mmCIF file of C-alpha atoms and ligand atoms in Angstrom:
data_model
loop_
_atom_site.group_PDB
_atom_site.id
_atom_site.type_symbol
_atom_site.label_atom_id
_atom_site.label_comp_id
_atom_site.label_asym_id
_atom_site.label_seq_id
_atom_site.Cartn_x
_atom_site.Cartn_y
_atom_site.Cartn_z
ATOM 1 C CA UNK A 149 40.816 11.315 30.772
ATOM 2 C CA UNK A 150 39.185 10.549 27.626
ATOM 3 C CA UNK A 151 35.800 12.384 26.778
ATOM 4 C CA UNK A 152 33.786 10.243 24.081
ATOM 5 C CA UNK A 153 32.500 12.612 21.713
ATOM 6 C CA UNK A 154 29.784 11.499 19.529
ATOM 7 C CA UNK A 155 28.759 14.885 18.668
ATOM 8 C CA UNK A 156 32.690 14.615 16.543
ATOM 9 C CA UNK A 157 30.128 13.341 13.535
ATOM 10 C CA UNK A 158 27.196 15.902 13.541
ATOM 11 C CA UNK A 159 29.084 19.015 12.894
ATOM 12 C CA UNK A 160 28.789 19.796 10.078
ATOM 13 C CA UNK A 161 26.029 19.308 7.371
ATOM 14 C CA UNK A 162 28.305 17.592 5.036
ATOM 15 C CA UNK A 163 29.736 15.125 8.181
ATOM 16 C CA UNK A 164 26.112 13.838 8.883
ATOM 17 C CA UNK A 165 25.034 13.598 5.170
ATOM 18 C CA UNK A 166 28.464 11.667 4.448
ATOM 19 C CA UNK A 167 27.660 9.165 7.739
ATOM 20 C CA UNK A 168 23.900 8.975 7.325
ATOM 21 C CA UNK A 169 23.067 5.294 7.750
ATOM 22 C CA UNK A 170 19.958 5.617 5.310
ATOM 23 C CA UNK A 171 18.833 7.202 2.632
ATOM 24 C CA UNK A 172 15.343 7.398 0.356
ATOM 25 C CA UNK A 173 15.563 7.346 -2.882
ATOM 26 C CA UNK A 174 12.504 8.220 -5.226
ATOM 27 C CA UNK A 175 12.485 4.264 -6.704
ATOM 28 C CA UNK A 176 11.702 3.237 -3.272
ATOM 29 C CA UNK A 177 8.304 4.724 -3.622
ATOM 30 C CA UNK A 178 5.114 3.543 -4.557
ATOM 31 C CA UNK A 179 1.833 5.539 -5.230
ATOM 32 C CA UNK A 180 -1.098 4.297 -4.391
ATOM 33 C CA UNK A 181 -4.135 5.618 -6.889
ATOM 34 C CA UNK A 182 -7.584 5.578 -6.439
ATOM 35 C CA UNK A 183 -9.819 5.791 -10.105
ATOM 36 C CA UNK A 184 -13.386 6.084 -9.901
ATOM 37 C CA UNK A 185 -16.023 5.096 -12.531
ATOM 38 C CA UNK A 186 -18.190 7.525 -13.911
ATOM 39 C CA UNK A 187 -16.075 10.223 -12.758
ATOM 40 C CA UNK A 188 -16.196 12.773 -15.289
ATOM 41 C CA UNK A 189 -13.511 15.100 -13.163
ATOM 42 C CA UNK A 190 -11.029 13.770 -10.268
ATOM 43 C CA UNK A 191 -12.790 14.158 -6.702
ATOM 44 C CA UNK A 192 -11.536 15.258 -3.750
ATOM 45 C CA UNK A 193 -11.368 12.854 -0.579
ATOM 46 C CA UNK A 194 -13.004 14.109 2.715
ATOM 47 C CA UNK A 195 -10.345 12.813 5.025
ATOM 48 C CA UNK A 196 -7.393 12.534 2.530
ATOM 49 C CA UNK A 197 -6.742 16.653 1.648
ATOM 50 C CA UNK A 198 -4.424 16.521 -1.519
ATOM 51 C CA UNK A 199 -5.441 13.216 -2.485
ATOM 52 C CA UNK A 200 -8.331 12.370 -5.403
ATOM 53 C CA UNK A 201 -9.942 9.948 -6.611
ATOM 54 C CA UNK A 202 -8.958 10.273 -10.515
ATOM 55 C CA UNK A 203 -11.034 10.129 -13.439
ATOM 56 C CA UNK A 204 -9.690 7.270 -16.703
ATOM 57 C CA UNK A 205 -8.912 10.685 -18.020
ATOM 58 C CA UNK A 206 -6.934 12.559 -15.017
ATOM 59 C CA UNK A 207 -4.976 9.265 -14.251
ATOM 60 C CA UNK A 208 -3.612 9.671 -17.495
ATOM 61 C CA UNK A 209 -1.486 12.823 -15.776
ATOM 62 C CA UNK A 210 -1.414 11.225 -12.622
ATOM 63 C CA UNK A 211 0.880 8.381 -13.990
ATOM 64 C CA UNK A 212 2.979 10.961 -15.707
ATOM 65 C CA UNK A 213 3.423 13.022 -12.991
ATOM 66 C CA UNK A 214 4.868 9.558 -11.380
ATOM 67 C CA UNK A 215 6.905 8.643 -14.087
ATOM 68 C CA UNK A 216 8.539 11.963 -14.232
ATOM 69 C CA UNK A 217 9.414 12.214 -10.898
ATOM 70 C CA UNK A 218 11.012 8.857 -10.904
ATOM 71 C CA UNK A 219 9.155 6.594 -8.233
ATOM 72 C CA UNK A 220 9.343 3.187 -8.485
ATOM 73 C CA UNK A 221 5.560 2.533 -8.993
ATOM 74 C CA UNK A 222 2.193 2.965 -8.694
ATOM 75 C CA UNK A 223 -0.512 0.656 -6.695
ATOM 76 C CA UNK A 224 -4.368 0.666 -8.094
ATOM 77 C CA UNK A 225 -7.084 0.697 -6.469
ATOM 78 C CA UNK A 226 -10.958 1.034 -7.714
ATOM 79 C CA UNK A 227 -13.880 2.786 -6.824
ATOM 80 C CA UNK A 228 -17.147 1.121 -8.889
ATOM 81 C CA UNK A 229 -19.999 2.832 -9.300
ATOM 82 C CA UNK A 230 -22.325 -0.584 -8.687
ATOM 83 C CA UNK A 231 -21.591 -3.419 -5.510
ATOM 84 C CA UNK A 232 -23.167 -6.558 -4.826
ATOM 85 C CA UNK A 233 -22.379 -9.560 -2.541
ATOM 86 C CA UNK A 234 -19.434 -11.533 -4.348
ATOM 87 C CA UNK A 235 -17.552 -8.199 -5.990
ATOM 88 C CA UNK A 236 -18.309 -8.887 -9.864
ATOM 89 C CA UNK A 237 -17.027 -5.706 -10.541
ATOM 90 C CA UNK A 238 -13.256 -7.120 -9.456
ATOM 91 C CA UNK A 239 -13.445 -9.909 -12.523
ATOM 92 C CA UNK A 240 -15.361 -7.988 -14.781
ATOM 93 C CA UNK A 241 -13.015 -6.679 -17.948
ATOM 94 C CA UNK A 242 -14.908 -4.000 -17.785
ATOM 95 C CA UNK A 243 -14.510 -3.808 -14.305
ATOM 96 C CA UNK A 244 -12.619 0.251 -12.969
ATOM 97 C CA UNK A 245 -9.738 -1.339 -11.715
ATOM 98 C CA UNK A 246 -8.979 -3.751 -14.481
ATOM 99 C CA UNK A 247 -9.616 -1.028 -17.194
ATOM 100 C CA UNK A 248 -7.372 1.444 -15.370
ATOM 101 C CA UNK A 249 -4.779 -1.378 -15.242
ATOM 102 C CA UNK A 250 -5.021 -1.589 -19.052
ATOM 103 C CA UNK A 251 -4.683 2.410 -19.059
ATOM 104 C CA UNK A 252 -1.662 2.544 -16.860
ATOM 105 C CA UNK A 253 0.363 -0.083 -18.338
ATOM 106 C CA UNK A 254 -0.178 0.958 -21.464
ATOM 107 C CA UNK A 255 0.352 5.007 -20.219
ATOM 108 C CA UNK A 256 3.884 4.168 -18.016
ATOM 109 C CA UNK A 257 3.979 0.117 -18.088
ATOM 110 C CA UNK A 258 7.808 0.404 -19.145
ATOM 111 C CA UNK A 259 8.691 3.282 -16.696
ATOM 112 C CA UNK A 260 6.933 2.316 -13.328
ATOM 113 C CA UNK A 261 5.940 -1.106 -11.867
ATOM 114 C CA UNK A 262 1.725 -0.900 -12.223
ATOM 115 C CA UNK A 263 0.541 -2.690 -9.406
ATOM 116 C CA UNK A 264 -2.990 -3.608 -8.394
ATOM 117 C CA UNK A 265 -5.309 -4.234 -5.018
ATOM 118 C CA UNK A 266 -6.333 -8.031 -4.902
ATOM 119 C CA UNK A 267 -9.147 -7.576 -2.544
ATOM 120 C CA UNK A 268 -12.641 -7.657 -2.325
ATOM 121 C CA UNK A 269 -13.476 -4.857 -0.207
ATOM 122 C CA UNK A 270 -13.898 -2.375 -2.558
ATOM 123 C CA UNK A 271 -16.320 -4.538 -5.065
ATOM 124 C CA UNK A 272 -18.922 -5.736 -1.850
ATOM 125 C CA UNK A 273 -21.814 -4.582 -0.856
ATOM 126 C CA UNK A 274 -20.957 -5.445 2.587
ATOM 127 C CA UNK A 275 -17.867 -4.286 2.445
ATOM 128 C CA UNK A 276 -15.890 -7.171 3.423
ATOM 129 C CA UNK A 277 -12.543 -8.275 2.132
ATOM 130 C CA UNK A 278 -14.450 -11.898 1.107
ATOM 131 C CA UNK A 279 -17.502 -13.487 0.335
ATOM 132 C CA UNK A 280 -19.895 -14.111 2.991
ATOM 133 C CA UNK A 281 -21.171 -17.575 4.474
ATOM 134 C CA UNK A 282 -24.578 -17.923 5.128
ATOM 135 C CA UNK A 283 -23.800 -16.970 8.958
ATOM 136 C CA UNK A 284 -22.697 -13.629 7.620
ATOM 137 C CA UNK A 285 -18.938 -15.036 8.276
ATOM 138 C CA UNK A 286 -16.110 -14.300 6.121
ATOM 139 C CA UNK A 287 -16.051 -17.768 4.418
ATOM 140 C CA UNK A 288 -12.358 -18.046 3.691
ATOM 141 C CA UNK A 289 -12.147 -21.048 0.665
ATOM 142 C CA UNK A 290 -15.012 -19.377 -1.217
ATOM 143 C CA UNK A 291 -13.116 -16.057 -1.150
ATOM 144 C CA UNK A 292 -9.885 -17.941 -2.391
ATOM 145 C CA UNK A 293 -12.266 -18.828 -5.299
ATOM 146 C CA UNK A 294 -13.111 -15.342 -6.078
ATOM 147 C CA UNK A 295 -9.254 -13.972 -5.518
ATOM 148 C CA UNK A 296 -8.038 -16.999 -8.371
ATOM 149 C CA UNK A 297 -10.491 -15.744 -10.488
ATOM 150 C CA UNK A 298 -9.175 -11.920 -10.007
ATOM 151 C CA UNK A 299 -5.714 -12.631 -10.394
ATOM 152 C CA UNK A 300 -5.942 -14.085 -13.040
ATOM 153 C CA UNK A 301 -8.032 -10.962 -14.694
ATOM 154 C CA UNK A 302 -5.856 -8.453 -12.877
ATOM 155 C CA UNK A 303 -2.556 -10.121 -14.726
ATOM 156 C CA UNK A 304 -4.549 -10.311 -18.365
ATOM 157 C CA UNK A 305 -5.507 -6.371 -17.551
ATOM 158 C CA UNK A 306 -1.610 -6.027 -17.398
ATOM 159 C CA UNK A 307 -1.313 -5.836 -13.790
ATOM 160 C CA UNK A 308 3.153 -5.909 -12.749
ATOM 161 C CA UNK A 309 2.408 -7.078 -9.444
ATOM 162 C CA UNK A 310 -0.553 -8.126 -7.598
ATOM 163 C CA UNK A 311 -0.752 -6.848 -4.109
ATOM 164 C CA UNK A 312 -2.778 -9.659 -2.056
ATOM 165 C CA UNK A 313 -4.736 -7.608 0.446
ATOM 166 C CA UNK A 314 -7.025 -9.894 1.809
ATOM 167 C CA UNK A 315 -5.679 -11.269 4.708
ATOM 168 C CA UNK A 316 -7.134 -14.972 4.045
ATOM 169 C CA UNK A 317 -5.537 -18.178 4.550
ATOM 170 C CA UNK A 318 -3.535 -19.431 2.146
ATOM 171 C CA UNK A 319 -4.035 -16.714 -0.051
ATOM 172 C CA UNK A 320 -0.424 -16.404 -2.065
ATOM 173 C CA UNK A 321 -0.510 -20.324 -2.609
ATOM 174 C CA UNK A 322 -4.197 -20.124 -4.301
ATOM 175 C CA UNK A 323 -3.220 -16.690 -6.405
ATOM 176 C CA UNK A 324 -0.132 -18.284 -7.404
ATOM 177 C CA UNK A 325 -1.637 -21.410 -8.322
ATOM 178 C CA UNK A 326 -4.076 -19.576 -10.770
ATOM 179 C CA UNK A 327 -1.413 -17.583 -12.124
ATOM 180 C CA UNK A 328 1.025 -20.558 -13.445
ATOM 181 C CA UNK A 329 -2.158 -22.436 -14.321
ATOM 182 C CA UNK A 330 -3.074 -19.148 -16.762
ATOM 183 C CA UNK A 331 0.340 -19.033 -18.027
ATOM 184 C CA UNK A 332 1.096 -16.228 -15.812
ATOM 185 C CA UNK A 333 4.014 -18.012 -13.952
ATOM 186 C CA UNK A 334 6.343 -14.805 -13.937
ATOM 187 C CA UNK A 335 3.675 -12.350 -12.641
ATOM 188 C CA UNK A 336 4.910 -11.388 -8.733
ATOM 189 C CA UNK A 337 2.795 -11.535 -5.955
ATOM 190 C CA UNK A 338 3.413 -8.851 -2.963
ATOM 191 C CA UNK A 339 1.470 -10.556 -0.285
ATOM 192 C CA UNK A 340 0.392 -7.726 2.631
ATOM 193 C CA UNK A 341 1.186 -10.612 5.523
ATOM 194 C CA UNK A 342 1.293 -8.628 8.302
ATOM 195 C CA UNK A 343 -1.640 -6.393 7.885
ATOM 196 C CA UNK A 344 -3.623 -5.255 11.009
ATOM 197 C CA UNK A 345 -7.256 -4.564 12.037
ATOM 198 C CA UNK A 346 -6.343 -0.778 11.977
ATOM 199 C CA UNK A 347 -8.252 2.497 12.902
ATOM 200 C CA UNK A 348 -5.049 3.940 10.559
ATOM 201 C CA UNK A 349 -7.096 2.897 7.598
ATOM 202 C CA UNK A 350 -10.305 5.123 8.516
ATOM 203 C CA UNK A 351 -9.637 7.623 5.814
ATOM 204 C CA UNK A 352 -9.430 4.568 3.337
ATOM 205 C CA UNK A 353 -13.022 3.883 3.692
ATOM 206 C CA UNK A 354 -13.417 7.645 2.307
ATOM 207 C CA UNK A 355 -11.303 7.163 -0.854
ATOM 208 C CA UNK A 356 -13.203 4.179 -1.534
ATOM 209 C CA UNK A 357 -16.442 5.126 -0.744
ATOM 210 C CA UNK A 358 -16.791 1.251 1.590
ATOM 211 C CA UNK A 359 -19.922 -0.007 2.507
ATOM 212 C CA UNK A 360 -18.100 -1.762 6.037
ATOM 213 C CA UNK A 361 -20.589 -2.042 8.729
ATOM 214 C CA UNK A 362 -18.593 -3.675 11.295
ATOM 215 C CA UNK A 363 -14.779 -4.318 11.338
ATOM 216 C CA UNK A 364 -12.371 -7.090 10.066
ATOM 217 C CA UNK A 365 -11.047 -8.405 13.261
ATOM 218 C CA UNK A 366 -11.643 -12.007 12.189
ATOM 219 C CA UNK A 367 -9.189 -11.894 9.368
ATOM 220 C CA UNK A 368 -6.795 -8.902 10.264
ATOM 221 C CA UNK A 369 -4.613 -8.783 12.840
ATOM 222 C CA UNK A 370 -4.711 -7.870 16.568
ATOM 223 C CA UNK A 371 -2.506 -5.070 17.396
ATOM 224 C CA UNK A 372 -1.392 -6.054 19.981
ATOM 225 C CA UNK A 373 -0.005 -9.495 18.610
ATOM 226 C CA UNK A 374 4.148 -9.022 16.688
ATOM 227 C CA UNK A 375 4.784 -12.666 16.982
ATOM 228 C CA UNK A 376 1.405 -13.293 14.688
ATOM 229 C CA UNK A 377 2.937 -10.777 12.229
ATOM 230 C CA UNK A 378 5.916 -12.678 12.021
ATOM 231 C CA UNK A 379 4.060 -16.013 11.569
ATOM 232 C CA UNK A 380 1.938 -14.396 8.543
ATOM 233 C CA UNK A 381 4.806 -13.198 7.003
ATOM 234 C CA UNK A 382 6.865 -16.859 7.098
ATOM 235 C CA UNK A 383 3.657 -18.584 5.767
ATOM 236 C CA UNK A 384 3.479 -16.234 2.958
ATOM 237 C CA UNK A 385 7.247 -16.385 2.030
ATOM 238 C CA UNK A 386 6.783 -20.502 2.163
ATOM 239 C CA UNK A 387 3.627 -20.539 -0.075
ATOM 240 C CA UNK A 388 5.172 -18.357 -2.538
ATOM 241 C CA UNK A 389 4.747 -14.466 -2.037
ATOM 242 C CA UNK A 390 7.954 -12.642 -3.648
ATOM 243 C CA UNK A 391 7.865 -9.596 -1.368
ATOM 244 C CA UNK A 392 6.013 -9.020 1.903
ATOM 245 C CA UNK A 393 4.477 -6.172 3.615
ATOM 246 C CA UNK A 394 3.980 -4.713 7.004
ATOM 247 C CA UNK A 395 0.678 -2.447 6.815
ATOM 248 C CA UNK A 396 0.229 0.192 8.567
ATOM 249 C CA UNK A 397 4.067 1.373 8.887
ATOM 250 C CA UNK A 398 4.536 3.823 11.559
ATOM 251 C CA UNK A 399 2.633 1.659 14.514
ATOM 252 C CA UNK A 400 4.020 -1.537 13.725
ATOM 253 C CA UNK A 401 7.992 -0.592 13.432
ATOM 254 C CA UNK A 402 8.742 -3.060 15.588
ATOM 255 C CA UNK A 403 6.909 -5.862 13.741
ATOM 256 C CA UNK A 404 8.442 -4.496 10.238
ATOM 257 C CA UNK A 405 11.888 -4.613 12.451
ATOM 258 C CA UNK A 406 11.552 -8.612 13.247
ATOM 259 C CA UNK A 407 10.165 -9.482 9.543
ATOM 260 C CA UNK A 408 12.822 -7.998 7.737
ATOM 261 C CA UNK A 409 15.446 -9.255 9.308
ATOM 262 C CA UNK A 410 13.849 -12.720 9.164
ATOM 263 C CA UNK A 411 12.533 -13.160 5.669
ATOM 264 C CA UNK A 412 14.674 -13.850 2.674
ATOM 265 C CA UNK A 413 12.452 -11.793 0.106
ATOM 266 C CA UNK A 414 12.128 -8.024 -0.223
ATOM 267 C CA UNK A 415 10.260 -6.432 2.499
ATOM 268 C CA UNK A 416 7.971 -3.179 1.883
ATOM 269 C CA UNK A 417 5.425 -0.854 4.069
ATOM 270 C CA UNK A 418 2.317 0.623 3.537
ATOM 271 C CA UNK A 419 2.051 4.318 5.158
ATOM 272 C CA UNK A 420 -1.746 4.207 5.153
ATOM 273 C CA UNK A 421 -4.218 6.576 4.796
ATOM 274 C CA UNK A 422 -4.410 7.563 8.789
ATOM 275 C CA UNK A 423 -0.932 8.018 8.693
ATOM 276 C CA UNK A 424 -1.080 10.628 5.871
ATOM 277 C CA UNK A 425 -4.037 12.593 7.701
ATOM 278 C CA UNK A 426 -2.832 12.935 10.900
ATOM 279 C CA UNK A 427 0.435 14.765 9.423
ATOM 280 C CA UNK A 428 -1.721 16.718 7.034
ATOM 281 C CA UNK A 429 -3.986 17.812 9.519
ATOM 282 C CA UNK A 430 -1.384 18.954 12.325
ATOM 283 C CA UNK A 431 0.308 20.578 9.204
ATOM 284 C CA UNK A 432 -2.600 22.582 8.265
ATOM 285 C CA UNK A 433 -2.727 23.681 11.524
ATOM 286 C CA UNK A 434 0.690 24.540 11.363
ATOM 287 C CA UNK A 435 1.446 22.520 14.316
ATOM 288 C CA UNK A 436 3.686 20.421 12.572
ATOM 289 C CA UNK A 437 6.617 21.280 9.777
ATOM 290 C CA UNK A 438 5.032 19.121 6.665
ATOM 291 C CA UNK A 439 7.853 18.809 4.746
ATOM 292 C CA UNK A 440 9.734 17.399 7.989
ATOM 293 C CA UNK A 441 7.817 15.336 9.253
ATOM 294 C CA UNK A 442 6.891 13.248 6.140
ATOM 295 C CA UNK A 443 10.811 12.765 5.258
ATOM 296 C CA UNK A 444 11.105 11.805 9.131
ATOM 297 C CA UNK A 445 8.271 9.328 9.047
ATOM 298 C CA UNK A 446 9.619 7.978 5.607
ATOM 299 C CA UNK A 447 12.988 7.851 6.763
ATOM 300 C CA UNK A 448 11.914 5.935 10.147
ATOM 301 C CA UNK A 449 10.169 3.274 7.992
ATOM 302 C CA UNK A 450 13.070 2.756 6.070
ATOM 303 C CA UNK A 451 15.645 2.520 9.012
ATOM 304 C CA UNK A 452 13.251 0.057 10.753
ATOM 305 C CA UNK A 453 13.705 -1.841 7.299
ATOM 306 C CA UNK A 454 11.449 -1.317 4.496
ATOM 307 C CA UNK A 455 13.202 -1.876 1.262
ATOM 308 C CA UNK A 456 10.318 0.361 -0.153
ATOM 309 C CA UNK A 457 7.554 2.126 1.154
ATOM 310 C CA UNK A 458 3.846 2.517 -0.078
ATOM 311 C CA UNK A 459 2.979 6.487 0.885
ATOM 312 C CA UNK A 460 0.089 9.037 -0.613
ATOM 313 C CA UNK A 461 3.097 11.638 -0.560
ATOM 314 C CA UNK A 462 5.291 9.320 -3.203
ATOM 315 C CA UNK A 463 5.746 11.939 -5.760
ATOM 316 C CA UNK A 464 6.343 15.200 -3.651
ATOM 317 C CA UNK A 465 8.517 12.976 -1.140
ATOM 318 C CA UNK A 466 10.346 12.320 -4.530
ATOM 319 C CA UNK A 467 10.835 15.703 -5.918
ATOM 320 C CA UNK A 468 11.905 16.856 -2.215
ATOM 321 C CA UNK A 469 14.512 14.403 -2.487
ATOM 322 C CA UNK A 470 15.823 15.395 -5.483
ATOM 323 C CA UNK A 471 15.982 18.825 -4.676
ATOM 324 C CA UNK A 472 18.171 17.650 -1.451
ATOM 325 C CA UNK A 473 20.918 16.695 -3.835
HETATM 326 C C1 PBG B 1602 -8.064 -3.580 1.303
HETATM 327 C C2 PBG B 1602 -7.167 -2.443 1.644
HETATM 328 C C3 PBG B 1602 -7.331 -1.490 2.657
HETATM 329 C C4 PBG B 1602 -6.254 -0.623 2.555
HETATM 330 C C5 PBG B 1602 -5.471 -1.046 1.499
HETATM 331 N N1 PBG B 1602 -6.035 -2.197 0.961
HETATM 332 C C6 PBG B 1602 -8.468 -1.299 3.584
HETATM 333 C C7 PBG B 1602 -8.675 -2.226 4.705
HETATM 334 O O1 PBG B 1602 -8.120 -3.308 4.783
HETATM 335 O O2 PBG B 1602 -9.502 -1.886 5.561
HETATM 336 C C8 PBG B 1602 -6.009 0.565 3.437
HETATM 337 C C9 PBG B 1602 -4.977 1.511 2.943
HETATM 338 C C10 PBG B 1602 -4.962 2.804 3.628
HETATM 339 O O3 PBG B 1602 -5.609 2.989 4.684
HETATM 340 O O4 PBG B 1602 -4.261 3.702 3.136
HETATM 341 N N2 PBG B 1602 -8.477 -3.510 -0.054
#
């Protein structure tokens, strides 16, 4: 009788690299980058070990260090030094994340795709993605105001591609909107459409120093709910987003699974910041082979999909690769 044998193709190390059904490739990668203002040295984050939050002048070498090892970009974000209820900070020119923009595409603006954070949350005093309504409720049209406004700064800063964190309704059709009415019609939106109310994002809060008291359950979505994900993601494609994301990655393969095989634009992840600690820490305690286990969890998002992946370990997952060949 005949025996199957499935093992035929994992014998030798050049049999499984030559029938490998996916790869990662360093222009798959995105950074994401937190600059502070007033930071006269980079800081170290709490939660985050190996991550900082850069200075104007160390993101100089932080965007080099990208460039050089070949990733495919880098996404902003910005820690401000003063908050207050409607985020000035995020459409003042003088704003941290619009001058870093300015910085970073003129630093690597040919070499890597600078990307920035269209969200609130890090500008508020409350800490909230949006402005608030007098009820203390997200108020959903006033924050679409706000996001116009910041898009349209964001793409004059020299923002590549504006990453629409948010999570409100009818988000990508009011950014784009703004855009082609500022003569910015061939600026790209990457709309996060599936993004969950996540305790993956706790480190986050570090890096950015939020002000959140409470959560964002009334704009992010459940965990529990894939067909929702799927729904965001369709309305974003039809108002106009050219790339969507699934945020966090590793919890939501599933969801990042049904998306990308239904949307006709580029799909990407975001490994957040909980995914990056939990793999530091059980490194550190060297419960856990570091090197390994990133590549596996990169490799995972990927396979479930992802035509790129956001990730903290972008640049050494990049240089790891390269030394593979
Ligand atoms: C919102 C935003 C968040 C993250 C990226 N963009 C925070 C949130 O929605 O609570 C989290 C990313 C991470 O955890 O790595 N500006």
């Amino acid at each position: 009788m005949t025996v199957l044998r499935p093992r035929r193709l994992r014998a030798t190390p050049a049999l499984r690299r030559l029938v490998a059904e996916t790869r990662l490739h360093p222009a798959e990668l995105v950074l994401p980058i937190f600059v502070r203002e007033g930071a006269g040295e980079p800081l170290p984050i709490r939660s985050m070990p190996g991550v900082l939050q850069h200075s104007t002048e160390s993101l100089r070498g932080a965007l080099t260090d990208a460039a050089e090892a070949g990733i495919g970009g880098v996404m902003l974000f910005g820690v401000p030094e003063q908050r207050d209820a409607r985020g000035s900070g995020a459409t003042d020119p003088d704003g941290i994340l619009n001058v870093a923009t300015r910085i970073a595409a003129g630093e690597v603006g040919d070499a890597l795709v600078v990307q920035t954070d269209l969200c609130l949350d890090e500008f508020t005093d409350h800490g909230h993605c949006g402005v608030l309504a007098v009820d203390g409720s997200v108020d959903n049209d006033a924050t679409l105001e706000r996001y116009r406004d910041m898009a349209v700064m964001q793409a004059a800063s020299g923002s590549q591609l504006l990453g629409l964190s948010g999570m409100m309704d009818a988000q990508v059709a009011a950014v784009r909107d703004a855009l082609d009415g500022s003569g910015y019609t061939t600026v790209p939106i990457l709309a996060y459409a599936g993004k969950y109310a996540s305790a993956f994002y706790g480190p986050f809060r570090d890096a950015v120093e939020s002000e959140l008291k409470g959560d964002r359950r009334s704009y992010q979505l459940d965990p529990a709910n894939g067909r929702e994900g799927r729904r965001e993601a369709a309305l974003d494609e039809a108002e106009g987003a050219d790339i969507v994301m699934v945020k966090p990655a590793g919890s939501y393969l599933d969801v990042l699974a049904d998306v990308a095989r239904a949307s006709s634009i580029p799909v990407w992840a975001y490994q957040v910041s909980g995914e990056y600690a939990m793999i530091e820490a059980a490194a550190a305690h060297g419960w856990i082979d570091r090197r390994r286990a990133v590549l596996e969890s990169l490799v995972a998002i990927r396979r479930a999909g992802a035509d790129a992946v956001l990730t903290y370990w972008a640049v050494e997952a990049a240089r790891w690769i390269r030394d593979e060949r």
